[in-house]
Structure formats: structure tokens, C-alpha cells
mmCIF file of C-alpha atoms in Angstrom:
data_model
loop_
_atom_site.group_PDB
_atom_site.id
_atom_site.type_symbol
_atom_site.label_atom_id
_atom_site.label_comp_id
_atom_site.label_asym_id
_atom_site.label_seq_id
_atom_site.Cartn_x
_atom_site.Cartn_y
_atom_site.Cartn_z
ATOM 1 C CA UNK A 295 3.314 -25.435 16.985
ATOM 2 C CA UNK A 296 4.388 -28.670 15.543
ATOM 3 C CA UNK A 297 0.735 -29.138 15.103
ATOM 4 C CA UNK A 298 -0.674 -26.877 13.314
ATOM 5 C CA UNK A 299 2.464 -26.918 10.801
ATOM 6 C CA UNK A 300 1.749 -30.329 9.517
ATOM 7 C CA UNK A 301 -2.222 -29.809 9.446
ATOM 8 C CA UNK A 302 -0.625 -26.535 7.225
ATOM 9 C CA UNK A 303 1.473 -28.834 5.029
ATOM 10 C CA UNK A 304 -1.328 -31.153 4.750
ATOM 11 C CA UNK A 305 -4.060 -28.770 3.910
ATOM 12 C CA UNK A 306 -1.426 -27.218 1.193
ATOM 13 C CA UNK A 307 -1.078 -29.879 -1.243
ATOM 14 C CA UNK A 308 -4.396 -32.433 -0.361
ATOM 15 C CA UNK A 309 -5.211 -33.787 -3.551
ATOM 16 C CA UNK A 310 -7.392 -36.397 -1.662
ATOM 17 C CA UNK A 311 -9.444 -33.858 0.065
ATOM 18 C CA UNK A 312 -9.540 -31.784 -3.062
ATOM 19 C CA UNK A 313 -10.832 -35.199 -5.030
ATOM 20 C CA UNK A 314 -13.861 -35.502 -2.244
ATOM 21 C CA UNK A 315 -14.900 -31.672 -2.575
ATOM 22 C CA UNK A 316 -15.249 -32.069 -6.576
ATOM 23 C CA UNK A 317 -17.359 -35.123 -6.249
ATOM 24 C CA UNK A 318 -19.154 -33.427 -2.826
ATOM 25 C CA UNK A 319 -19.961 -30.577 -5.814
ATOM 26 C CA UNK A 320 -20.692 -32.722 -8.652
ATOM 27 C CA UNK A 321 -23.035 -34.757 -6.076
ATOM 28 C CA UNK A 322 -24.744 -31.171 -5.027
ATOM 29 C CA UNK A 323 -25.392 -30.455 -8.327
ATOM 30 C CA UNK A 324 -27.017 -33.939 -9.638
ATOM 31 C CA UNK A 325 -28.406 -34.944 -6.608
ATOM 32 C CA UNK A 326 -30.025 -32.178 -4.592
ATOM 33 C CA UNK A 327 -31.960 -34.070 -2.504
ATOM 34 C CA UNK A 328 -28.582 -34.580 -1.017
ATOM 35 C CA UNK A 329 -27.350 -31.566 -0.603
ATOM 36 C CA UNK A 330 -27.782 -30.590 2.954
ATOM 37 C CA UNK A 331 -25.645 -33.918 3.913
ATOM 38 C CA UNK A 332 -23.108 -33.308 1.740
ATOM 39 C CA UNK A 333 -22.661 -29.436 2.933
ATOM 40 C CA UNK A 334 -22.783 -30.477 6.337
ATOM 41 C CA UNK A 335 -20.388 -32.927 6.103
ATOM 42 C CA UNK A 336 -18.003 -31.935 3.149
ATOM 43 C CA UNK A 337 -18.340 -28.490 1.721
ATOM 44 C CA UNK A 338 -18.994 -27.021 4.987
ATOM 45 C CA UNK A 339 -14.882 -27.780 6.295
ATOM 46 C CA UNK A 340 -12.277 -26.702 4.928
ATOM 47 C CA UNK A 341 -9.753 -29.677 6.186
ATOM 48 C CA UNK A 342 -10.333 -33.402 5.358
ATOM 49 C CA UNK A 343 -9.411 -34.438 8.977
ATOM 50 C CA UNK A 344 -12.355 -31.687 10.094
ATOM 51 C CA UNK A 345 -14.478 -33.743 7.904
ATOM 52 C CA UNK A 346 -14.038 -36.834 8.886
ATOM 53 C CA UNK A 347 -14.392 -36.334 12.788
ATOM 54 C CA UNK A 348 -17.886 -34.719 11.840
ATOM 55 C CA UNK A 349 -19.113 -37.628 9.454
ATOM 56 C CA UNK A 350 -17.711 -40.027 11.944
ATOM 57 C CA UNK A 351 -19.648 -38.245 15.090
ATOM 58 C CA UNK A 352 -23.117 -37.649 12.878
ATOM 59 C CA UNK A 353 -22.437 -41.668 11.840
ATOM 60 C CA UNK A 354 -22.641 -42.289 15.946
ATOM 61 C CA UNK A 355 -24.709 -40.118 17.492
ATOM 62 C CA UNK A 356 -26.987 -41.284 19.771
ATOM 63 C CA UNK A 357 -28.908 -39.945 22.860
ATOM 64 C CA UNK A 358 -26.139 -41.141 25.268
ATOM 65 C CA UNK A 359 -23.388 -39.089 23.923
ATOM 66 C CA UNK A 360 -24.098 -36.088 21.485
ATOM 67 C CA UNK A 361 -22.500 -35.871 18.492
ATOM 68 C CA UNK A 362 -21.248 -32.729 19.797
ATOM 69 C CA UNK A 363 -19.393 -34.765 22.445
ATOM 70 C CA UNK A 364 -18.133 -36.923 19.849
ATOM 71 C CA UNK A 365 -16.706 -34.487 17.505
ATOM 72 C CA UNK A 366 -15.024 -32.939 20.550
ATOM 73 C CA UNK A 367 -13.199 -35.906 21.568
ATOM 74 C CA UNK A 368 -12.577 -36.661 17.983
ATOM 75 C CA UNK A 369 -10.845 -33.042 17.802
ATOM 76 C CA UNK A 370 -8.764 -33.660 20.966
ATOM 77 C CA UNK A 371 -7.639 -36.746 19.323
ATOM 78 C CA UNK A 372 -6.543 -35.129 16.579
ATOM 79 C CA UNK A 373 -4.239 -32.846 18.992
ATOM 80 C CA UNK A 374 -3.170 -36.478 20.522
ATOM 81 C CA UNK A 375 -2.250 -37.757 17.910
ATOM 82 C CA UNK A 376 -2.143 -35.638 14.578
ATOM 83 C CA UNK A 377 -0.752 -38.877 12.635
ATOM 84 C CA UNK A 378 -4.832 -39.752 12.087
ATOM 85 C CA UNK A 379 -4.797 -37.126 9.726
ATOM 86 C CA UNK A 380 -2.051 -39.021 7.241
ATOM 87 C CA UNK A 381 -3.364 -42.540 7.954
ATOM 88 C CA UNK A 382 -6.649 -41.617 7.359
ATOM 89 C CA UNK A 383 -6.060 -40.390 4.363
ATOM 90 C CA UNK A 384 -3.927 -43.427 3.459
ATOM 91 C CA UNK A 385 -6.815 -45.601 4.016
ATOM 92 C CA UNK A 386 -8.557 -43.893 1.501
ATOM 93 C CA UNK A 387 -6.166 -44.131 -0.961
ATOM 94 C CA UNK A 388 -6.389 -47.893 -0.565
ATOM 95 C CA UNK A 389 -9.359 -48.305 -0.636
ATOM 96 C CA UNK A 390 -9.707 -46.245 -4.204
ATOM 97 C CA UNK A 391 -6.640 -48.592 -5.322
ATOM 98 C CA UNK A 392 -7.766 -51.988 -4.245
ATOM 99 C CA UNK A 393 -11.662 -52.274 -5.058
ATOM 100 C CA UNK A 394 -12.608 -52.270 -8.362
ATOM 101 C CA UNK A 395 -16.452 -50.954 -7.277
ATOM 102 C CA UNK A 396 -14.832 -47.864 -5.789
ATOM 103 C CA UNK A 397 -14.231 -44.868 -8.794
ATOM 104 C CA UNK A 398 -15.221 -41.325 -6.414
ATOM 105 C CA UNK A 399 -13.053 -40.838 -3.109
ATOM 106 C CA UNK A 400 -16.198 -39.425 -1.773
ATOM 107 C CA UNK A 401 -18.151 -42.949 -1.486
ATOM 108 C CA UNK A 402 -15.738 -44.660 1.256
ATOM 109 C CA UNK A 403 -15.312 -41.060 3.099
ATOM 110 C CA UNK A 404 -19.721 -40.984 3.069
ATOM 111 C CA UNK A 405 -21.054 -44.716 3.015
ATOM 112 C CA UNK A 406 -18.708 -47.106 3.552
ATOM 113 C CA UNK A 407 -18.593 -48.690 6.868
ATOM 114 C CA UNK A 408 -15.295 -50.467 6.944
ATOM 115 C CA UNK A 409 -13.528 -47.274 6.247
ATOM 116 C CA UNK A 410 -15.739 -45.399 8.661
ATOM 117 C CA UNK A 411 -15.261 -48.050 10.996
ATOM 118 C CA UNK A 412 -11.282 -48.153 11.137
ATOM 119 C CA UNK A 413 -11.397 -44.181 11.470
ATOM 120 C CA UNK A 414 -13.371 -44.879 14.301
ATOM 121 C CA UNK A 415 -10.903 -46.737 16.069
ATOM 122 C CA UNK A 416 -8.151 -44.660 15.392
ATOM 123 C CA UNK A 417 -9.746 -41.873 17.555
ATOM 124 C CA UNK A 418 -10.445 -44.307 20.033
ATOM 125 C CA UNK A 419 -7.228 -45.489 20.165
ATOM 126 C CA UNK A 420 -5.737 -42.218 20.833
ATOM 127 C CA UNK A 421 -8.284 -41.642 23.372
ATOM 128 C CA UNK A 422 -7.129 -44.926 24.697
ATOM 129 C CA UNK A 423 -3.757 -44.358 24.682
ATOM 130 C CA UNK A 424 -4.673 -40.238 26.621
ATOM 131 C CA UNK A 425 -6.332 -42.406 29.900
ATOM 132 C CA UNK A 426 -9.481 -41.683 28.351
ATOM 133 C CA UNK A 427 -10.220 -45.117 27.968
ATOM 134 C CA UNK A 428 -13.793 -45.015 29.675
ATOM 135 C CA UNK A 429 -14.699 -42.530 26.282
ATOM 136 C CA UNK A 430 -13.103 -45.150 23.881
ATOM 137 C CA UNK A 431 -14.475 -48.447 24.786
ATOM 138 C CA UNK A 432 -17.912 -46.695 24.590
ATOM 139 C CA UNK A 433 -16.745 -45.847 21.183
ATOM 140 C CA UNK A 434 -16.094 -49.245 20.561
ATOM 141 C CA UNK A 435 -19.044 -50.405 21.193
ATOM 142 C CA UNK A 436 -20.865 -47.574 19.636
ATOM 143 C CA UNK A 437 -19.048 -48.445 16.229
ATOM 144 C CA UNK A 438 -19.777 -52.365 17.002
ATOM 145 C CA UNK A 439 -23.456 -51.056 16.919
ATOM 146 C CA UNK A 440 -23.566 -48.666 13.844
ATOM 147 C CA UNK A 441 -21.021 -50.508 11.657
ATOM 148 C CA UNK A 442 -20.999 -54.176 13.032
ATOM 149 C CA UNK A 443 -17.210 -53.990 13.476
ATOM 150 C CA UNK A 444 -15.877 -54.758 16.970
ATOM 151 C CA UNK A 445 -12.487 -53.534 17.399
ATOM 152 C CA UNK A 446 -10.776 -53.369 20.948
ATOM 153 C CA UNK A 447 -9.326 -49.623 21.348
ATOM 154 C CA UNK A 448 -5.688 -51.288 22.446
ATOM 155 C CA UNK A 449 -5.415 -52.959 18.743
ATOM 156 C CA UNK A 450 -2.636 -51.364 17.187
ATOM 157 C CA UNK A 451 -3.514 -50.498 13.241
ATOM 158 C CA UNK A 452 -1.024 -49.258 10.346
ATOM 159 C CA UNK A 453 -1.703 -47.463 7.754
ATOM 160 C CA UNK A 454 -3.377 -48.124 4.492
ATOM 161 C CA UNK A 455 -6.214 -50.356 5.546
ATOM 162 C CA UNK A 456 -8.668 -51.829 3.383
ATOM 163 C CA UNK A 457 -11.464 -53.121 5.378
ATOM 164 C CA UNK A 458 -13.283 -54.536 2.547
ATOM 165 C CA UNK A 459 -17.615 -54.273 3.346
ATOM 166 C CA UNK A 460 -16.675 -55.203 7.034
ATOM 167 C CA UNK A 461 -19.610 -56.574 8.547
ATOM 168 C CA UNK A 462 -18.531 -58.872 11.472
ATOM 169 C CA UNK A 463 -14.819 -58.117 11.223
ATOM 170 C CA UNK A 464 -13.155 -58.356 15.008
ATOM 171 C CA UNK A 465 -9.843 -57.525 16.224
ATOM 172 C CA UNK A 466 -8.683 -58.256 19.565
ATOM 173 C CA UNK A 467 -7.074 -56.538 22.314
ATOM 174 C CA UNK A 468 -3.365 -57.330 21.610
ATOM 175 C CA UNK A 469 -4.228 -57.277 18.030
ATOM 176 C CA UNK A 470 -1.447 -55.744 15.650
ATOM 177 C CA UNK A 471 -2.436 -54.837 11.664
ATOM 178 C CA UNK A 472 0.746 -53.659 9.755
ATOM 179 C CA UNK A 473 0.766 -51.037 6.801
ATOM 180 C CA UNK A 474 -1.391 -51.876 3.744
ATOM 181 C CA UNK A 475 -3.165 -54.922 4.888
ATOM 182 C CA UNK A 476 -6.297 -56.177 2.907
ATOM 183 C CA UNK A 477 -9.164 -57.686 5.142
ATOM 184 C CA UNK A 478 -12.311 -58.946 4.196
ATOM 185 C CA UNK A 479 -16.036 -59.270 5.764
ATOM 186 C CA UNK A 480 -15.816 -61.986 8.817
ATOM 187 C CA UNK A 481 -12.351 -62.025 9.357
ATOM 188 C CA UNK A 482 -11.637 -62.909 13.160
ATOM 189 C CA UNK A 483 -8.497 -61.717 15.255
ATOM 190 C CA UNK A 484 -9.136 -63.919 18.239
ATOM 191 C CA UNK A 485 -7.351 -64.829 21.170
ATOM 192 C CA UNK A 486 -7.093 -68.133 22.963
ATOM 193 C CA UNK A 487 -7.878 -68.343 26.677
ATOM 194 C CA UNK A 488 -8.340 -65.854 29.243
ATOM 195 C CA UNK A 489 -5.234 -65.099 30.557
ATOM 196 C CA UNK A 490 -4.307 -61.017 30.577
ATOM 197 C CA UNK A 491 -1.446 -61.566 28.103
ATOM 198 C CA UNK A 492 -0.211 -60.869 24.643
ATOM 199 C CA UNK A 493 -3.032 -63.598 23.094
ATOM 200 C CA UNK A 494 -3.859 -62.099 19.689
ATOM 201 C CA UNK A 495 -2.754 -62.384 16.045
ATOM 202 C CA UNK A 496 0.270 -60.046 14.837
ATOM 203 C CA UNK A 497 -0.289 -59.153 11.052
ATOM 204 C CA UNK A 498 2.618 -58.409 8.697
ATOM 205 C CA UNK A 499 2.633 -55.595 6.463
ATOM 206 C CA UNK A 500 0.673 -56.171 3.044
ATOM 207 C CA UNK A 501 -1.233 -59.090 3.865
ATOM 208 C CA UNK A 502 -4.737 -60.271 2.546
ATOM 209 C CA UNK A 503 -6.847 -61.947 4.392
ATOM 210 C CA UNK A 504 -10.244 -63.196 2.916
ATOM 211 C CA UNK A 505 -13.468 -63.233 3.879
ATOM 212 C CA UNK A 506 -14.367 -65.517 7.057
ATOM 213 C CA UNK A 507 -10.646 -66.195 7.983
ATOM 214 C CA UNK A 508 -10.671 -67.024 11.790
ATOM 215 C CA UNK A 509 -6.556 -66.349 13.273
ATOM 216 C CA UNK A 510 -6.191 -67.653 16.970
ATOM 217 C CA UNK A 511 -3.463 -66.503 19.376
ATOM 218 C CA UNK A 512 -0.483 -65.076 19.749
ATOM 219 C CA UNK A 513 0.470 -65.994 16.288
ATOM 220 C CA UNK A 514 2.260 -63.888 13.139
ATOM 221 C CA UNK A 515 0.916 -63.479 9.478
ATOM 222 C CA UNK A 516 4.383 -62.800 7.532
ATOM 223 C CA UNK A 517 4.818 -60.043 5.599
ATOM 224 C CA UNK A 518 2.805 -60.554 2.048
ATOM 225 C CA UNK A 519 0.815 -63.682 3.177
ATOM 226 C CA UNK A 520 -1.928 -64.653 1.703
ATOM 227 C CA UNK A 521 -4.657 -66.104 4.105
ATOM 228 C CA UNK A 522 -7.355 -67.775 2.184
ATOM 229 C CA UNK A 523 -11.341 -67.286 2.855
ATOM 230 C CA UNK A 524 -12.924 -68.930 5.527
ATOM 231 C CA UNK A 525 -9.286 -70.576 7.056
ATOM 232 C CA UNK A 526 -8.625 -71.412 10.276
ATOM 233 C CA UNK A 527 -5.266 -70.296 11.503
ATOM 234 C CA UNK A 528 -3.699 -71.867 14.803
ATOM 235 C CA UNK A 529 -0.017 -71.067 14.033
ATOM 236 C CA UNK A 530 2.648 -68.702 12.469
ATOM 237 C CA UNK A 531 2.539 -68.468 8.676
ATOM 238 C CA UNK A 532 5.754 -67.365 7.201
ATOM 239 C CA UNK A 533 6.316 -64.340 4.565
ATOM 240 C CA UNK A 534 4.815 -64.604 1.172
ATOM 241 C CA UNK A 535 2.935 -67.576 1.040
ATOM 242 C CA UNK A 536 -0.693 -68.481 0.545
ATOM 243 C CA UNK A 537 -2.244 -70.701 3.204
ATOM 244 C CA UNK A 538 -5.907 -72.373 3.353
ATOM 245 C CA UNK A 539 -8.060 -74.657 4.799
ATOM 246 C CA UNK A 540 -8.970 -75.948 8.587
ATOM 247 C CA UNK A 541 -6.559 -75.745 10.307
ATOM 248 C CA UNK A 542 -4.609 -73.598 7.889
ATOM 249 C CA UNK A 543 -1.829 -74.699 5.589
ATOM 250 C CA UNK A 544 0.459 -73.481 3.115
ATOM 251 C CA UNK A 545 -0.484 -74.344 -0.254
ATOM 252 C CA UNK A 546 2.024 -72.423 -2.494
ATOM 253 C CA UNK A 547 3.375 -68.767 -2.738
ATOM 254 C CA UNK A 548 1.546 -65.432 -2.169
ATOM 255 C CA UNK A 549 0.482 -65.424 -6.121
ATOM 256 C CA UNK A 550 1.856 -61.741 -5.813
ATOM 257 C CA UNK A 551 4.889 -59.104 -4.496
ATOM 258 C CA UNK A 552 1.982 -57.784 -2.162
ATOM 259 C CA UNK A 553 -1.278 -59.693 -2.003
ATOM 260 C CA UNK A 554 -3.410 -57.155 -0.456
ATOM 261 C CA UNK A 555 -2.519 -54.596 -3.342
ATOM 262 C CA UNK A 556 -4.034 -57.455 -5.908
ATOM 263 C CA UNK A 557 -7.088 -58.532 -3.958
ATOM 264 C CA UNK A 558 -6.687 -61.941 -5.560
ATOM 265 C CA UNK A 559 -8.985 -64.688 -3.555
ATOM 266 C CA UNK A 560 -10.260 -67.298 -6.268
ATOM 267 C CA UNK A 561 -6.709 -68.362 -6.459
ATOM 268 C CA UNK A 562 -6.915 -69.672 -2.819
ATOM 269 C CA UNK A 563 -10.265 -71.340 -3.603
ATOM 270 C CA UNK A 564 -8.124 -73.021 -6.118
ATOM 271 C CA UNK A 565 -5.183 -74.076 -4.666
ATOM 272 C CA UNK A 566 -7.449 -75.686 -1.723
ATOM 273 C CA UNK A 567 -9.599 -77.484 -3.964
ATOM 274 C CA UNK A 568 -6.488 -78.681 -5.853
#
């Protein structure tokens, strides 16, 4: 019951979802070589959370498991963990805020692989978290394949992620991303050694981290860092500063109240050749 009251709730006042129909129509009518993918994938649900599991499973079908079988789990997730449903749609609203090439919430819901990819995992990781954790690692790896982001099912996400063109992003096992974090292509969430323990970075809420940042070990990102592209982080970085370089070290404040709202990364550039 609790269920289907907040899918009600949601589907009442959606001005996201509403926002993707009109651009799904305006694309139907300029476009109509596009039509059939945008019906099938848009026009044809009537709930944004509906229309995400089946872009998600079309995105990963493949002969092993049916897209069928994907949108199935996807749905069962959904009755998991009904949660996806407001965090996905938080991502999206990021994602319109923070990049400047981004002006239709249709194009990160269709094409964008980052945002794909993080939707991804949270279905796995409410698979995971169900037993079903046979079903989720294969979607891990499915999504490493189709999006080239490799994120461990067990990595606990927040909401409002930006994962900004996303090729070769990975997140670890014992990985934790707070709310309204900022991450660019390359970034790394690694652990150090082998041992089955908490070995993975812990990321505060609204944190940016740029492009090519590698973070090692059981380490914490304060709240409102700024982690500079390409830096090598070995140790805890407090709240609201910037750090770059390799290793990584703190060069100055965050530039910002919340650094992953701004997107600001020449500044780090900056600071480290300064």
C-alpha cells in the first residue's frame, strides 16, 4: 500500500517527467526518424520510473539476459526499494542544473551514459541488497560494457549525482557517494590491498571531483571539497577545501558554499600551478 501511494504522489505533481514528455513530443514532431524510440521509450509510459527501467533494459540488452528479464528485475527493484524513483529523478535535476551543455531533460534520460549508468546501479544495488546479488554483479558488468562505468553493486550512492560524460569512472566495493556530489570522466574510487574490509573512499555530501582524480583507501572527502583533476589522494581531506596535485594537498578553500553545484575546475589548475 505504502507503495503505490508514493508512486501516486509522485505521478501527481512530476514536473520532471512532464518536462521529458514535451521534449519526447517536440522530438516526434521534428525528428521523425526518431519516433519509434522515443514512443517506445517515453510516450509509451505513463510514469517516469516505468521509463527509465525500459530505456535502461533496451540500453543492456544482450543475448544473455533479455531485456525482458531486465525490465523485470528493474520492476522488482522498484518494489525493493521505491526510493529509485525520487533519486532518480534527483539526478536529473542535477544534471539539468550543473552542465551548461544540458537545456532538454530528455537528453540525460535518452543519451547520456553517466546518468544511465548511475540508474543502473541503483537497481543493482537493490537487487544486491534482496540476495539477488548473482543478477546484480552481471549488471555490473553489463553496464561496465555498454557505458564504460564499473561500479561495484555494494557502493552506497546519494542522491543528486552528476556523473559528468563518465567514461572510465570506478567506484569500489565499500565505496560511499553522499547527496549532490559532482564527478567527472576518470575519477577512481580505489581501494588499497586485498584484505575483505572497509578499503574504499567515503565522499561527503556536495563534493566535486574532477576529471582523472584517483582516491585510495579507506579515506573521507569532507563535505564541499574540492578535489582537483587528475590528483592523487592517499589521505582524509577536510570540509570545504580545494586540494591538488600527487599526492594530494590542500591548496586553499573550496572557491564555493558547494563546489559540485558550481562545476568550477580551472581554479584548481590554478591554484596548483601557483
Amino acid at each position: 500500500m505504502s507503495v503505490s501511494l508514493k508512486s501516486s504522489t509522485v505521478a501527481a505533481v512530476d514536473p520532471l517527467w512532464d518536462a521529458v514528455r514535451a521534449n519526447a513530443q517536440e522530438i516526434v514532431a521534428t525528428e521523425p526518424g526518431l519516433s519509434s524510440m522515443v514512443m517506445a521509450n517515453v510516450l509509451n509510459h505513463e510514469r517516469f520510473e516505468d521509463a527509465l527501467a525500459h530505456r535502461l533494459a533496451e540500453r543492456l540488452d544482450h543475448p544473455d539476459v533479455s531485456a525482458d528479464l531486465i525490465r523485470q528485475a528493474f520492476h522488482d527493484a522498484l518494489l525493493l526499494r521505491p526510493q529509485i524513483a525520487l533519486e532518480s529523478r534527483a539526478d536529473l535535476a542535477a544534471t539539468l542544473e550543473r552542465d551548461p551543455a544540458t537545456h532538454r531533460a530528455i537528453v540525460p534520460f535518452l543519451y547520456f551514459k553517466g546518468y544511465q549508468a548511475i540508474q543502473t546501479h541503483r537497481f543493482a544495488h537493490a537487487l544486491w541488497n534482496a540476495g539477488r546479488r548473482d543478477f546484480a554483479l552481471y549488471l555490473q558488468s553489463r553496464s561496465s560494457q555498454v557505458f564504460q562505468v564499473d561500479i561495484n553493486p555494494a557502493c552506497r550512492i546519494g542522491k543528486g549525482i552528476m556523473l559528468d560524460h563518465a567514461t572510465g569512472f570506478v567506484a569500489g566495493e565499500t565505496a560511499v557517494i553522499g547527496d549532490n556530489v559532482s564527478i567527472l570522466q576518470g575519477v577512481t574510487l580505489g581501494g588499497t590491498g586485498k584484505a575483505d574490509e572497509d578499503r574504499h573512499p567515503k565522499i561527503g555530501d556536495g563534493v566535486l571531483i574532477g576529471a582523472g582524480a584517483i582516491i585510495l583507501g579507506n579515506i573521507r572527502i569532507g563535505e564541499c571539497a574540492r578535489v582537483g583533476a587528475g590528483s592523487v589522494v592517499v589521505k582524509d581531506v577536510p570540509p570545504r577545501v580545494t586540494v591538488v596535485g600527487v599526492p594530494a594537498r590542500i591548496v586553499g578553500e573550496a572557491g564555493a558554499p558547494q563546489p559540485s553545484s558550481v562545476m568550477d575546475q580551472v581554479a584548481s589548475f590554478l591554484d596548483q600551478s601557483g
